[in-house]
XYZ file of C-alpha atoms in Angstrom:
520
model
C -52.520 125.027 58.177
C -54.856 121.802 57.986
C -56.976 120.857 60.500
C -55.328 117.670 62.418
C -57.839 115.377 62.133
C -59.579 113.475 64.942
C -59.498 109.856 65.823
C -62.181 107.564 67.633
C -60.028 105.791 70.727
C -59.630 102.898 67.839
C -57.898 105.629 65.343
C -61.095 105.501 63.331
C -60.912 109.657 60.901
C -63.776 111.289 62.461
C -65.473 113.573 59.878
C -66.836 117.316 60.577
C -70.236 115.853 59.485
C -71.813 113.058 57.925
C -74.253 113.097 55.403
C -75.555 115.752 52.224
C -77.012 118.088 54.443
C -74.312 120.647 56.326
C -74.905 121.998 58.856
C -74.250 126.167 58.785
C -76.311 126.519 55.915
C -80.667 127.725 55.943
C -82.487 126.236 58.008
C -79.754 125.136 60.120
C -81.721 121.916 61.147
C -78.626 120.343 61.782
C -76.604 123.185 64.201
C -75.429 126.915 63.343
C -71.759 126.958 62.523
C -70.643 125.471 59.763
C -67.562 123.380 62.462
C -70.006 123.277 65.637
C -67.996 122.620 68.712
C -64.804 121.359 66.006
C -64.826 125.366 65.938
C -65.975 125.950 69.434
C -67.524 123.865 72.393
C -70.801 125.418 74.077
C -70.463 127.352 76.980
C -70.460 125.860 80.131
C -72.234 127.920 82.300
C -72.710 127.129 85.672
C -76.353 129.253 87.618
C -75.360 130.274 90.738
C -76.397 133.181 93.187
C -77.599 132.778 96.809
C -77.354 134.933 100.203
C -75.440 138.483 99.437
C -72.927 139.495 96.729
C -70.483 138.651 98.575
C -71.256 134.740 98.848
C -72.355 134.798 94.876
C -69.004 136.587 94.174
C -67.366 133.795 95.833
C -69.103 131.471 94.339
C -68.289 132.772 90.899
C -64.506 132.611 92.047
C -65.168 129.301 92.401
C -66.606 128.139 88.819
C -64.744 130.008 86.912
C -61.015 128.328 89.100
C -63.027 124.978 88.369
C -63.364 125.741 84.320
C -66.314 127.283 83.831
C -66.265 129.287 80.556
C -69.649 131.421 82.032
C -71.663 133.350 84.966
C -75.031 132.649 85.213
C -77.029 134.559 88.003
C -79.783 133.763 89.831
C -81.099 136.505 92.059
C -83.640 136.681 94.604
C -87.507 136.801 94.315
C -87.309 140.754 95.809
C -85.149 141.377 93.357
C -87.400 139.264 90.144
C -90.420 141.479 91.142
C -88.808 144.583 92.469
C -88.898 145.446 95.933
C -86.158 146.798 98.395
C -84.620 144.203 101.018
C -86.367 146.228 103.486
C -89.750 145.936 101.626
C -92.473 144.505 103.392
C -92.850 141.864 101.124
C -88.827 140.590 101.152
C -89.147 139.545 104.347
C -87.668 136.054 105.049
C -87.085 136.012 101.251
C -83.733 137.754 100.587
C -81.747 135.968 99.465
C -83.148 132.600 99.608
C -83.110 131.491 95.933
C -80.448 133.768 94.507
C -78.952 136.283 95.000
C -80.117 140.065 96.804
C -79.682 142.874 94.349
C -80.945 146.535 95.575
C -78.379 148.973 94.038
C -75.290 149.702 92.324
C -73.380 149.043 95.117
C -73.914 145.490 95.467
C -73.939 144.925 91.941
C -70.366 145.772 92.054
C -70.170 144.131 94.729
C -71.002 141.385 93.435
C -68.870 141.046 90.487
C -65.474 142.091 92.642
C -62.590 140.882 90.745
C -64.250 139.594 87.528
C -62.859 140.873 84.325
C -66.455 141.779 82.742
C -64.910 142.248 79.718
C -63.335 138.400 79.290
C -66.015 136.016 80.936
C -70.102 135.886 79.480
C -72.589 136.740 81.621
C -76.711 135.560 82.425
C -78.940 136.847 84.169
C -82.530 135.502 84.904
C -84.938 138.529 85.113
C -87.580 139.295 83.420
C -90.145 142.117 85.204
C -86.979 144.123 86.635
C -84.547 142.973 83.623
C -84.327 146.727 82.241
C -83.349 147.556 85.515
C -80.729 144.828 86.176
C -78.858 145.451 82.733
C -78.682 149.163 83.592
C -77.124 148.139 87.046
C -74.380 145.910 85.073
C -73.093 148.435 82.883
C -73.034 151.341 84.856
C -71.226 148.234 86.898
C -68.853 147.910 84.257
C -68.239 151.050 83.774
C -67.245 151.746 87.384
C -64.296 148.955 86.956
C -63.420 150.646 83.835
C -64.986 148.775 81.328
C -66.748 149.592 77.803
C -70.177 148.440 77.590
C -69.111 148.030 74.044
C -66.842 145.164 75.096
C -69.912 143.576 77.342
C -71.379 139.662 76.941
C -74.266 138.285 77.790
C -77.263 138.068 78.427
C -80.854 139.049 80.167
C -83.831 136.876 79.777
C -86.700 139.662 79.741
C -88.825 137.051 78.252
C -92.036 139.268 80.636
C -94.620 136.980 78.232
C -92.904 133.004 80.146
C -93.984 134.852 83.249
C -98.005 135.347 82.959
C -97.833 131.759 81.582
C -96.013 129.506 83.825
C -93.167 131.232 86.412
C -94.963 134.544 87.798
C -92.325 137.319 88.636
C -94.258 139.396 86.703
C -94.834 142.904 87.183
C -97.124 145.934 84.971
C -99.541 145.269 82.629
C -98.650 142.867 79.733
C -98.375 146.201 77.373
C -96.642 147.877 79.377
C -94.205 145.427 80.256
C -93.916 144.503 76.673
C -92.080 148.148 75.855
C -89.401 147.912 78.348
C -88.692 144.985 76.796
C -88.657 146.169 73.202
C -86.904 149.695 74.851
C -84.371 147.387 75.879
C -84.021 146.097 72.366
C -83.388 149.459 70.778
C -81.249 150.148 73.333
C -78.739 147.981 73.577
C -78.828 147.780 69.961
C -76.556 151.019 70.557
C -74.971 150.987 73.379
C -74.616 147.134 74.562
C -74.256 145.435 70.738
C -72.559 142.463 71.703
C -75.036 141.612 74.234
C -78.154 138.866 74.059
C -81.086 141.360 74.782
C -83.926 137.915 75.437
C -83.505 134.208 76.286
C -87.107 133.806 75.408
C -87.275 131.138 77.168
C -89.175 128.045 76.902
C -87.216 126.347 80.269
C -90.490 127.029 82.926
C -92.598 126.007 80.830
C -91.352 122.554 80.329
C -89.793 122.871 84.658
C -94.076 123.818 84.915
C -94.988 119.950 82.677
C -96.097 121.216 79.237
C -94.747 118.264 76.455
C -91.801 119.439 74.106
C -94.307 119.404 71.530
C -95.766 122.340 73.880
C -92.390 123.834 74.371
C -91.482 124.224 70.975
C -95.125 125.752 70.022
C -95.677 127.675 72.832
C -91.161 129.219 73.330
C -91.575 130.165 69.561
C -95.244 132.183 69.436
C -93.900 134.262 72.368
C -90.791 135.317 69.769
C -93.199 135.669 67.122
C -94.653 138.229 69.283
C -91.882 139.948 70.314
C -90.923 140.603 67.065
C -94.330 141.913 65.972
C -93.926 143.905 68.644
C -90.422 145.740 68.173
C -91.452 145.814 64.236
C -94.331 148.154 65.729
C -92.339 149.963 67.667
C -90.571 151.002 64.401
C -87.091 149.220 64.956
C -85.513 147.282 61.781
C -86.056 143.830 61.442
C -81.989 142.711 61.018
C -80.885 145.600 63.594
C -83.090 143.675 66.543
C -83.677 139.605 65.457
C -79.374 138.849 65.779
C -79.461 139.389 69.033
C -82.390 137.480 70.052
C -81.722 133.827 71.574
C -83.647 131.435 73.238
C -83.617 129.205 76.356
C -84.702 124.879 76.507
C -85.062 122.808 78.854
C -83.071 120.080 78.532
C -85.212 116.612 78.987
C -84.379 113.372 79.793
C -85.847 111.410 76.302
C -82.856 111.462 74.912
C -83.675 111.235 71.293
C -87.075 113.426 71.603
C -84.646 116.162 73.004
C -82.154 115.447 69.845
C -85.637 115.628 67.809
C -86.508 118.860 69.773
C -83.870 121.634 69.101
C -83.407 120.344 65.560
C -87.512 121.127 64.594
C -86.607 124.480 66.804
C -83.765 125.944 65.093
C -85.285 125.574 61.556
C -88.936 126.343 61.994
C -88.039 129.315 63.512
C -85.251 129.783 60.480
C -88.393 130.161 57.863
C -91.053 132.433 60.651
C -88.092 134.929 60.575
C -87.119 134.609 56.719
C -90.637 133.509 54.877
C -93.067 135.553 57.483
C -90.653 138.449 58.681
C -88.728 139.040 56.198
C -85.314 139.093 58.104
C -82.390 139.397 54.843
C -79.783 138.956 57.692
C -79.020 135.057 57.816
C -77.925 135.715 62.041
C -81.457 136.839 62.363
C -82.519 133.158 60.722
C -80.448 131.684 63.732
C -81.911 130.389 66.499
C -79.580 130.506 68.964
C -79.593 128.624 72.525
C -78.930 128.396 75.606
C -80.122 124.690 77.688
C -80.511 123.420 81.320
C -81.023 119.931 82.481
C -84.270 119.756 83.956
C -84.899 120.981 87.663
C -88.934 119.076 87.391
C -86.667 115.682 86.613
C -84.155 115.444 89.446
C -85.770 113.341 92.858
C -85.536 114.032 96.600
C -84.681 110.360 96.461
C -81.741 108.003 96.067
C -80.827 111.713 94.692
C -77.020 110.389 93.578
C -78.938 109.441 90.409
C -79.740 112.628 89.030
C -76.612 113.210 88.370
C -76.894 110.193 85.808
C -80.178 112.148 85.016
C -77.981 115.058 84.511
C -75.644 113.595 82.323
C -78.297 112.244 79.663
C -79.943 114.983 79.352
C -76.791 117.479 78.507
C -76.328 114.636 76.266
C -79.156 115.404 74.436
C -78.572 119.083 74.588
C -75.359 118.662 73.331
C -76.409 116.794 70.490
C -78.907 118.496 69.814
C -76.469 121.403 69.351
C -77.272 123.974 72.592
C -75.197 127.479 72.310
C -74.427 127.183 76.271
C -75.952 125.171 78.673
C -76.209 124.274 82.357
C -75.899 121.218 84.444
C -77.868 121.046 87.687
C -76.552 119.835 90.885
C -78.008 116.393 92.188
C -78.977 117.647 95.687
C -81.287 120.380 94.314
C -84.413 118.309 94.478
C -83.284 119.895 97.735
C -81.785 122.899 98.240
C -79.376 124.648 96.246
C -76.109 123.425 95.382
C -73.259 122.932 97.608
C -69.786 123.346 95.725
C -69.530 119.502 95.975
C -72.663 119.219 93.756
C -71.501 122.507 91.182
C -68.247 120.816 91.197
C -70.328 117.486 90.100
C -72.305 119.247 87.828
C -69.816 121.749 85.904
C -67.490 118.246 85.700
C -70.374 116.514 83.951
C -69.893 119.177 80.958
C -66.592 118.390 80.590
C -66.322 115.552 80.925
C -68.756 115.001 77.838
C -66.905 117.599 75.689
C -63.272 115.933 76.044
C -63.761 112.452 76.709
C -67.141 110.783 74.829
C -65.998 111.311 71.666
C -69.945 113.716 71.142
C -68.596 117.043 70.093
C -65.966 115.599 67.427
C -68.739 115.489 64.904
C -71.301 117.832 64.110
C -75.421 116.956 64.468
C -74.238 113.097 65.382
C -77.934 111.709 65.452
C -78.582 113.586 62.123
C -79.650 110.862 59.492
C -81.209 109.177 61.681
C -84.795 107.210 61.135
C -86.244 107.152 64.280
C -84.090 111.243 64.923
C -85.483 112.589 61.327
C -89.225 110.863 62.035
C -88.834 112.783 66.185
C -87.609 116.107 64.286
C -90.407 116.231 61.247
C -93.221 115.187 63.717
C -92.300 117.715 66.569
C -92.499 120.512 63.826
C -96.088 118.829 62.766
C -97.332 118.930 65.609
C -95.670 122.692 67.006
C -97.526 124.107 63.978
C -101.013 123.122 65.024
C -99.964 125.050 67.931
C -98.807 127.991 66.154
C -101.748 128.330 63.970
C -104.159 128.018 66.236
C -101.884 130.576 68.770
C -102.453 132.618 65.331
C -106.008 133.015 65.123
C -106.739 133.913 68.116
C -105.333 137.785 66.639
C -105.614 138.911 63.016
C -103.479 141.248 63.725
C -100.498 139.200 65.074
C -100.521 139.476 68.856
C -102.090 136.597 68.584
C -99.960 134.748 71.645
C -101.613 137.562 73.196
C -105.084 136.886 73.454
C -103.979 133.214 73.901
C -102.457 134.144 77.533
C -105.204 136.352 78.293
C -107.467 133.566 77.493
C -105.626 130.607 79.219
C -106.042 128.948 77.124
C -101.790 128.313 76.824
C -102.221 127.715 80.779
C -104.720 125.548 80.651
C -102.453 123.536 77.486
C -99.974 122.925 80.454
C -102.343 121.975 83.429
C -103.853 119.299 81.195
C -100.343 117.916 80.399
C -99.139 117.863 83.600
C -101.588 116.633 84.911
C -101.772 113.763 82.660
C -97.887 112.813 83.111
C -98.386 112.974 87.149
C -101.299 109.980 86.740
C -99.072 108.269 84.542
C -96.277 108.373 87.199
C -98.806 107.750 90.058
C -100.235 105.122 88.130
C -96.767 103.543 87.460
C -97.369 103.814 83.593
C -94.655 105.858 84.216
C -91.495 104.772 85.843
C -89.344 107.420 87.631
C -86.295 105.237 89.684
C -85.896 105.743 93.221
C -90.047 107.316 93.861
C -92.249 104.759 91.886
C -89.330 101.939 91.351
C -86.599 100.503 92.968
C -86.824 102.564 96.007
C -84.744 102.437 98.654
C -83.265 104.190 101.809
C -80.350 106.527 101.160
C -78.231 108.117 103.758
C -78.921 111.568 104.305
C -77.674 114.613 102.066
C -75.895 117.573 103.075
C -77.409 120.802 101.600
C -76.426 124.304 101.833
C -77.930 126.863 104.227
C -77.783 130.429 104.042
C -76.542 132.911 106.724
C -79.398 133.413 109.235
C -78.049 136.976 109.655
C -78.108 138.068 105.670
C -81.468 139.813 106.043
C -80.506 141.444 108.958
C -77.228 142.336 107.103
C -78.869 143.013 103.992
C -81.196 145.494 104.740
C -78.769 147.829 106.783
C -76.460 148.094 104.416
C -79.417 149.963 101.909
C -80.369 152.062 104.671
C -76.337 152.803 104.792
C -76.597 153.623 101.440
C -79.881 155.575 101.334
C -78.745 157.733 103.980
C -75.558 159.195 102.436
C -76.241 159.113 98.881
C -76.943 162.933 97.229
C -81.068 163.256 98.108
C -81.207 165.770 95.399
C -79.598 163.922 92.019
C -81.642 160.590 93.562
C -84.571 162.823 93.328
C -84.132 164.291 89.369
C -83.398 160.521 88.325
C -86.625 159.176 89.506
C -88.558 162.349 88.609
C -87.416 161.376 84.695
C -87.999 157.783 84.683
C -92.006 158.750 85.699
C -92.081 161.182 83.036
C -89.885 158.760 80.114
C -92.996 155.927 81.478
C -95.634 157.962 80.275
C -94.808 159.140 77.424
C -92.469 157.118 74.731
C -89.886 157.938 75.623
C -86.920 155.393 75.403
C -86.349 154.566 79.399
C -82.981 153.292 79.559
C -80.873 155.949 79.435
C -83.154 157.572 82.445
C -83.374 153.592 84.333
C -78.912 153.795 84.299
C -78.824 157.938 84.908
C -81.365 156.758 87.954
C -78.709 153.692 88.483
C -76.022 156.093 87.955
C -77.651 158.409 91.373
C -77.799 155.654 93.513
C -81.347 154.712 92.831
C -82.270 150.893 94.397
C -84.175 148.389 92.460
C -87.665 149.011 93.976
C -87.572 152.369 93.661
C -87.135 152.897 89.963
C -89.976 149.830 90.019
C -92.014 151.296 92.052
C -92.447 154.936 89.739
C -92.979 152.824 87.200
C -95.517 151.037 89.340
C -97.278 154.439 90.091
C -97.074 154.838 85.986
C -97.834 151.369 84.642
C -100.464 149.416 87.591
C -99.979 146.269 88.068
C -100.682 143.244 86.404
C -103.472 140.896 87.389
C -103.003 137.226 86.916
C -106.008 135.792 84.858
C -107.231 132.725 87.240
C -107.981 129.579 84.576
C -109.141 126.136 86.293
């Protein structure tokens, strides 16, 4: 049956693609799917998590009822760095910037009543990604869903933590082992799962330029591929499940060109440098999130416009999924109203703007094509510089250890801030067009939540069977001391009601902890 032709509001027919080069063909500059959004819209995925599992579960159900098609979980800092809610270092941080997850019971409460076999879930988790993926799979099994039916993504990008974000635990080599253990285990046990989301987002939030975001993200990707190959994995067995996570910033045309350049560069790296044969291994699939760093506390309603422009850049650049920030996020976690407006922004762009009607709508623009080529050229200079740090192909690790990447981002951030301070760069409502604005209602976290979470955790420890629990943690420790894949042991520990902190601490006893390189 022929596809019904699409038209503009004036009735002008809209073709699937314009120009000689088609999307869905190597090197995928114009998109990874032949029909792009004519075949399927991007996944509208709203990032959320706050307080305890019950509170976050309510927000997820609210977002699903509003039309979001995928969940994206934010975890609190103790969960991210492997501490239970009653750990001394967790005091005052439980449930503050995301949801507190200590055990399998928390994970079951988090997704209670949500059909995990019919939605995809993204989890922004890195140092403890192995534990949270195990918790998710066990929660699904207890809900009667086989892990092979699950789809989603764990961030699992530990390298950018050493560069820009800081929620690392273990030394780099041990953290990389956990990454490749996940690759190998998930390829069999959770084959539809994206086992890493190689992230430039946080580097951009730390102040990198668009060129640096492309270069450093792809350099991280190269490092993960080499680590997996060194661990004996077949490239076409794991590379199709690699995914990327980029920032959608405010310079519309540069951002579109950035996404196009990154896609083309990755395709060439995978086919020409690594010799991958499966076309799916060449495709750079990415999630985008609008830029938190562009949001302002002054005149926060302006952030709705900023987010819409950034979302347009991601869509016209060919993203596979998208999160739009709440306008109030420079002040607090988003309220329901702000989250709804953010989602409606995507829905308006999808169904009213026309930008999803044709693939790569800015392709062929003299400006965009020139920007695409120039971003690729400048990013390649960085890639070559980083590669020269180590003749064995692990240049990014050496560059991170020596502080090169961190310095480049810091210098870019400093240069940008100076341009704002001088007035050369205009930020509406901040250094130009200031006005008084009415107070904005903000989301607040129940101050009693931490006490309740700690009580639940301690009650779990009291009632669990200590024998299988202790045996499971010993098995994790034994596997960590040898080369056994850690994931099956972590799954067993989760099933025995071991907590996130207990499993992470078991690995700490073997691996130790990373100490940051000070960069000045």
